[in-house]
GROMACS .gro file of C-alpha atoms in nm:
model
  234
    1MET     CA    1   0.019   0.040  -0.013
    2SER     CA    2   0.162   0.383  -0.062
    3THR     CA    3   0.058   0.608   0.072
    4ALA     CA    4   0.055   1.017  -0.150
    5LEU     CA    5   0.143   1.303  -0.016
    6SER     CA    6   0.088   1.729  -0.153
    7LYS     CA    7   0.253   1.795  -0.539
    8ASP     CA    8   0.528   2.004  -0.553
    9PHE     CA    9   0.679   2.106  -0.839
   10VAL     CA   10   0.985   2.020  -1.065
   11ALA     CA   11   1.142   2.230  -1.329
   12GLY     CA   12   0.763   2.392  -1.326
   13VAL     CA   13   0.644   2.054  -1.330
   14PRO     CA   14   0.342   1.904  -1.086
   15LEU     CA   15   0.506   1.611  -0.890
   16THR     CA   16   0.323   1.361  -0.671
   17LEU     CA   17   0.541   1.180  -0.365
   18ARG     CA   18   0.467   0.834  -0.333
   19VAL     CA   19   0.568   0.642  -0.007
   20HIS     CA   20   0.587   0.261  -0.076
   21PRO     CA   21   0.599   0.088   0.174
   22ARG     CA   22   0.866  -0.176  -0.121
   23ALA     CA   23   1.020   0.060  -0.269
   24ARG     CA   24   1.381  -0.028  -0.193
   25ARG     CA   25   1.511   0.349  -0.407
   26LEU     CA   26   1.353   0.678  -0.519
   27LYS     CA   27   1.202   0.654  -0.894
   28LEU     CA   28   1.142   0.936  -1.043
   29HIS     CA   29   0.845   0.857  -1.340
   30PHE     CA   30   0.660   1.077  -1.602
   31ASP     CA   31   0.384   1.029  -1.620
   32GLU     CA   32   0.250   1.101  -2.028
   33LYS     CA   33  -0.063   1.073  -1.984
   34SER     CA   34  -0.110   1.344  -1.677
   35GLY     CA   35   0.222   1.540  -1.723
   36GLY     CA   36   0.315   1.476  -1.423
   37LEU     CA   37   0.507   1.358  -1.285
   38MET     CA   38   0.519   1.067  -1.008
   39LEU     CA   39   0.798   1.044  -0.696
   40THR     CA   40   0.804   0.681  -0.536
   41VAL     CA   41   0.999   0.684  -0.183
   42PRO     CA   42   1.124   0.398   0.043
   43PRO     CA   43   0.952   0.464   0.395
   44ARG     CA   44   1.266   0.598   0.621
   45THR     CA   45   1.349   0.864   0.334
   46SER     CA   46   1.256   1.244   0.427
   47ARG     CA   47   1.053   1.376   0.232
   48ARG     CA   48   1.365   1.707   0.240
   49ALA     CA   49   1.551   1.441   0.101
   50ALA     CA   50   1.372   1.337  -0.133
   51LEU     CA   51   1.239   1.664  -0.331
   52ALA     CA   52   1.572   1.800  -0.288
   53TRP     CA   53   1.740   1.451  -0.519
   54ALA     CA   54   1.431   1.515  -0.694
   55ALA     CA   55   1.549   1.881  -0.780
   56GLU     CA   56   1.843   1.717  -0.902
   57GLN     CA   57   1.679   1.579  -1.173
   58GLN     CA   58   1.554   1.844  -1.353
   59ARG     CA   59   1.771   1.839  -1.692
   60TRP     CA   60   1.605   1.481  -1.738
   61VAL     CA   61   1.303   1.641  -1.610
   62GLU     CA   62   1.365   1.896  -1.854
   63ALA     CA   63   1.423   1.650  -2.180
   64GLN     CA   64   1.121   1.405  -2.116
   65LEU     CA   65   0.913   1.682  -2.195
   66ALA     CA   66   1.148   1.825  -2.509
   67ARG     CA   67   1.029   1.469  -2.626
   68GLN     CA   68   0.637   1.433  -2.531
   69PRO     CA   69   0.439   1.506  -2.843
   70HIS     CA   70   0.157   1.802  -2.805
   71PRO     CA   71  -0.136   1.710  -2.747
   72LEU     CA   72  -0.447   1.667  -2.989
   73PRO     CA   73  -0.713   1.826  -2.865
   74PHE     CA   74  -1.126   1.687  -2.997
   75GLU     CA   75  -1.152   2.072  -3.141
   76PRO     CA   76  -1.223   2.148  -3.499
   77GLY     CA   77  -0.912   2.233  -3.648
   78VAL     CA   78  -0.732   1.952  -3.524
   79THR     CA   79  -0.576   1.713  -3.692
   80ILE     CA   80  -0.576   1.318  -3.583
   81PRO     CA   81  -0.417   0.985  -3.566
   82LEU     CA   82  -0.725   0.719  -3.719
   83ASP     CA   83  -0.662   0.361  -3.851
   84GLY     CA   84  -0.264   0.538  -3.892
   85GLU     CA   85  -0.458   0.803  -4.109
   86GLU     CA   86  -0.456   1.143  -4.086
   87VAL     CA   87  -0.812   1.284  -3.978
   88LEU     CA   88  -0.909   1.675  -3.968
   89LEU     CA   89  -1.159   1.706  -3.686
   90SER     CA   90  -1.453   1.932  -3.858
   91TRP     CA   91  -1.767   2.135  -3.623
   92ILE     CA   92  -2.046   2.195  -3.919
   93GLU     CA   93  -2.283   2.500  -3.761
   94GLY     CA   94  -2.673   2.342  -3.883
   95ALA     CA   95  -2.532   1.991  -3.949
   96THR     CA   96  -2.666   1.701  -3.760
   97ARG     CA   97  -2.495   1.551  -3.367
   98THR     CA   98  -2.402   1.233  -3.553
   99VAL     CA   99  -2.068   1.210  -3.574
  100VAL     CA  100  -1.934   1.147  -3.979
  101HIS     CA  101  -1.614   0.957  -4.120
  102ALA     CA  102  -1.537   1.058  -4.496
  103PRO     CA  103  -1.188   1.040  -4.689
  104GLY     CA  104  -0.929   1.258  -4.435
  105ALA     CA  105  -1.206   1.423  -4.276
  106LEU     CA  106  -1.425   1.268  -3.818
  107SER     CA  107  -1.772   1.642  -3.792
  108CYS     CA  108  -2.091   1.705  -3.681
  109GLY     CA  109  -2.293   1.919  -3.596
  110GLY     CA  110  -2.521   1.990  -3.233
  111PRO     CA  111  -2.314   2.187  -2.943
  112HIS     CA  112  -2.000   2.319  -3.020
  113GLU     CA  113  -1.911   2.315  -2.645
  114SER     CA  114  -1.945   1.963  -2.622
  115PHE     CA  115  -1.795   1.790  -2.921
  116ALA     CA  116  -1.537   1.712  -2.778
  117THR     CA  117  -1.802   1.470  -2.617
  118ARG     CA  118  -1.946   1.352  -2.958
  119ILE     CA  119  -1.560   1.279  -3.062
  120GLU     CA  120  -1.461   1.064  -2.831
  121ALA     CA  121  -1.811   0.871  -2.821
  122TRP     CA  122  -1.789   0.789  -3.150
  123LEU     CA  123  -1.377   0.672  -3.126
  124ARG     CA  124  -1.456   0.490  -2.831
  125ARG     CA  125  -1.801   0.305  -3.031
  126ARG     CA  126  -1.580   0.257  -3.319
  127ALA     CA  127  -1.273   0.076  -3.157
  128ARG     CA  128  -1.487  -0.123  -2.959
  129ASP     CA  129  -1.691  -0.241  -3.227
  130THR     CA  130  -1.370  -0.264  -3.491
  131LEU     CA  131  -1.211  -0.481  -3.187
  132SER     CA  132  -1.484  -0.749  -3.116
  133ALA     CA  133  -1.470  -0.847  -3.463
  134GLU     CA  134  -1.133  -0.904  -3.476
  135THR     CA  135  -1.108  -1.041  -3.170
  136ARG     CA  136  -1.387  -1.256  -3.333
  137ALA     CA  137  -1.146  -1.349  -3.612
  138VAL     CA  138  -0.865  -1.443  -3.453
  139ALA     CA  139  -0.977  -1.632  -3.183
  140GLU     CA  140  -1.157  -1.883  -3.415
  141ALA     CA  141  -0.837  -1.867  -3.643
  142ALA     CA  142  -0.689  -1.991  -3.248
  143GLY     CA  143  -0.987  -2.218  -3.146
  144VAL     CA  144  -1.007  -2.034  -2.876
  145THR     CA  145  -1.295  -1.913  -2.688
  146VAL     CA  146  -1.302  -1.502  -2.506
  147SER     CA  147  -1.611  -1.435  -2.284
  148ALA     CA  148  -1.607  -1.040  -2.416
  149VAL     CA  149  -1.446  -0.764  -2.522
  150SER     CA  150  -1.464  -0.403  -2.435
  151VAL     CA  151  -1.235  -0.109  -2.467
  152GLY     CA  152  -1.110   0.126  -2.202
  153ASP     CA  153  -0.790   0.354  -2.115
  154ALA     CA  154  -0.532   0.203  -1.924
  155ASP     CA  155  -0.207   0.482  -1.859
  156SER     CA  156   0.024   0.170  -1.983
  157ARG     CA  157  -0.131  -0.126  -2.075
  158TRP     CA  158  -0.252  -0.149  -2.482
  159GLY     CA  159  -0.433  -0.494  -2.391
  160SER     CA  160  -0.467  -0.783  -2.120
  161CYS     CA  161  -0.676  -1.061  -2.140
  162SER     CA  162  -0.806  -1.231  -1.773
  163ALA     CA  163  -0.818  -1.636  -1.707
  164THR     CA  164  -1.209  -1.599  -1.763
  165GLY     CA  165  -1.126  -1.507  -2.156
  166ALA     CA  166  -1.272  -1.147  -2.161
  167ILE     CA  167  -0.976  -0.887  -2.336
  168ARG     CA  168  -1.016  -0.510  -2.281
  169PHE     CA  169  -0.777  -0.333  -2.554
  170SER     CA  170  -0.734   0.045  -2.485
  171TRP     CA  171  -0.929   0.223  -2.749
  172ARG     CA  172  -0.667   0.396  -2.874
  173LEU     CA  173  -0.496   0.075  -3.021
  174ILE     CA  174  -0.810   0.226  -3.317
  175LEU     CA  175  -0.644   0.535  -3.399
  176ALA     CA  176  -0.283   0.317  -3.497
  177PRO     CA  177  -0.213   0.181  -3.798
  178PRO     CA  178  -0.496  -0.096  -3.852
  179HIS     CA  179  -0.136  -0.422  -3.895
  180VAL     CA  180  -0.058  -0.287  -3.529
  181ARG     CA  181  -0.387  -0.362  -3.371
  182ARG     CA  182  -0.406  -0.667  -3.515
  183PHE     CA  183  -0.008  -0.691  -3.333
  184VAL     CA  184  -0.183  -0.688  -3.053
  185VAL     CA  185  -0.516  -0.841  -3.091
  186SER     CA  186  -0.300  -1.199  -3.209
  187HIS     CA  187  -0.064  -1.112  -2.864
  188GLU     CA  188  -0.390  -1.144  -2.663
  189VAL     CA  189  -0.570  -1.363  -2.806
  190ALA     CA  190  -0.280  -1.563  -2.727
  191HIS     CA  191  -0.318  -1.607  -2.442
  192ARG     CA  192  -0.582  -1.860  -2.421
  193LEU     CA  193  -0.365  -2.010  -2.528
  194HIS     CA  194  -0.050  -1.974  -2.308
  195MET     CA  195  -0.084  -1.730  -2.057
  196ASP     CA  196   0.253  -1.699  -2.019
  197HIS     CA  197   0.488  -1.507  -2.239
  198GLY     CA  198   0.727  -1.849  -2.319
  199PRO     CA  199   0.839  -2.042  -2.708
  200ARG     CA  200   0.477  -2.173  -2.699
  201PHE     CA  201   0.300  -1.792  -2.694
  202LYS     CA  202   0.520  -1.615  -2.892
  203ALA     CA  203   0.478  -1.895  -3.148
  204ALA     CA  204   0.147  -1.929  -3.145
  205GLU     CA  205   0.121  -1.471  -3.147
  206ALA     CA  206   0.364  -1.449  -3.432
  207ALA     CA  207   0.113  -1.744  -3.663
  208LEU     CA  208  -0.154  -1.545  -3.531
  209TYR     CA  209  -0.048  -1.261  -3.650
  210GLY     CA  210   0.081  -1.434  -3.989
  211GLY     CA  211   0.474  -1.351  -3.909
  212PRO     CA  212   0.735  -1.174  -3.730
  213VAL     CA  213   0.565  -0.923  -3.490
  214ALA     CA  214   0.882  -0.762  -3.430
  215PRO     CA  215   0.820  -0.481  -3.641
  216ALA     CA  216   0.467  -0.361  -3.550
  217ARG     CA  217   0.557  -0.379  -3.133
  218LEU     CA  218   0.869  -0.111  -3.212
  219LEU     CA  219   0.610   0.074  -3.421
  220LEU     CA  220   0.302   0.066  -3.145
  221ARG     CA  221   0.595   0.180  -2.956
  222ARG     CA  222   0.714   0.483  -3.145
  223LEU     CA  223   0.384   0.568  -3.248
  224SER     CA  224   0.286   0.532  -2.793
  225PRO     CA  225   0.369   0.907  -2.753
  226VAL     CA  226   0.147   1.042  -2.960
  227LEU     CA  227  -0.153   0.823  -2.996
  228ARG     CA  228  -0.132   0.917  -2.585
  229ARG     CA  229  -0.165   1.291  -2.621
  230VAL     CA  230  -0.454   1.240  -2.857
  231GLY     CA  231  -0.759   1.421  -2.721
  232ARG     CA  232  -0.560   1.596  -2.403
  233ARG     CA  233  -0.544   2.004  -2.381
  234VAL     CA  234  -0.205   1.940  -2.166
   0.00000   0.00000   0.00000
């Protein structure tokens, strides 16, 4: 169990200090989703010493900030990825609330102030429907069953598979190229055969994907910072 204390700042970035009973050393982590810092501290380390150490990491923090892509909020005029292709978000005065997807564009009408809510809801539905269909197809090929498919917005995981056969994906996979999404689907369905990452799992994963998965895995890692900034304002 951990204890979160009040926030401080390093290089202008909000920092949350967390005392963790199993921590053995100070650890500083930059959260791409929130844009803040998390400082994990062993139980017997003083708050003053921990913050002094964090302040010494200013150059590292500045380097992390420099690497972060610009946020891509759901606002008219912003271009976001969808299936690996760029689409321009547009609000059309007088049009219905229904989101319309055309080549290179994602648009809707309705109240301007709820534009972002409608765009995100549409993307989440598309992700759920697409990933459900793709997961069923891969599971059928693998000869396994999947009890449920759902989407969420986990900070660090693109997918997970429970022992009961429930698979959960990040809705942000709908933003990535289809072959990258298929890699994650194949990875999670392969866990219905092997709940580890051993040689048999890797062989099943490659077979379900249809070839080596390394290129897709590396591309997802490279795209991750951008995909996680979509819909963010900071």
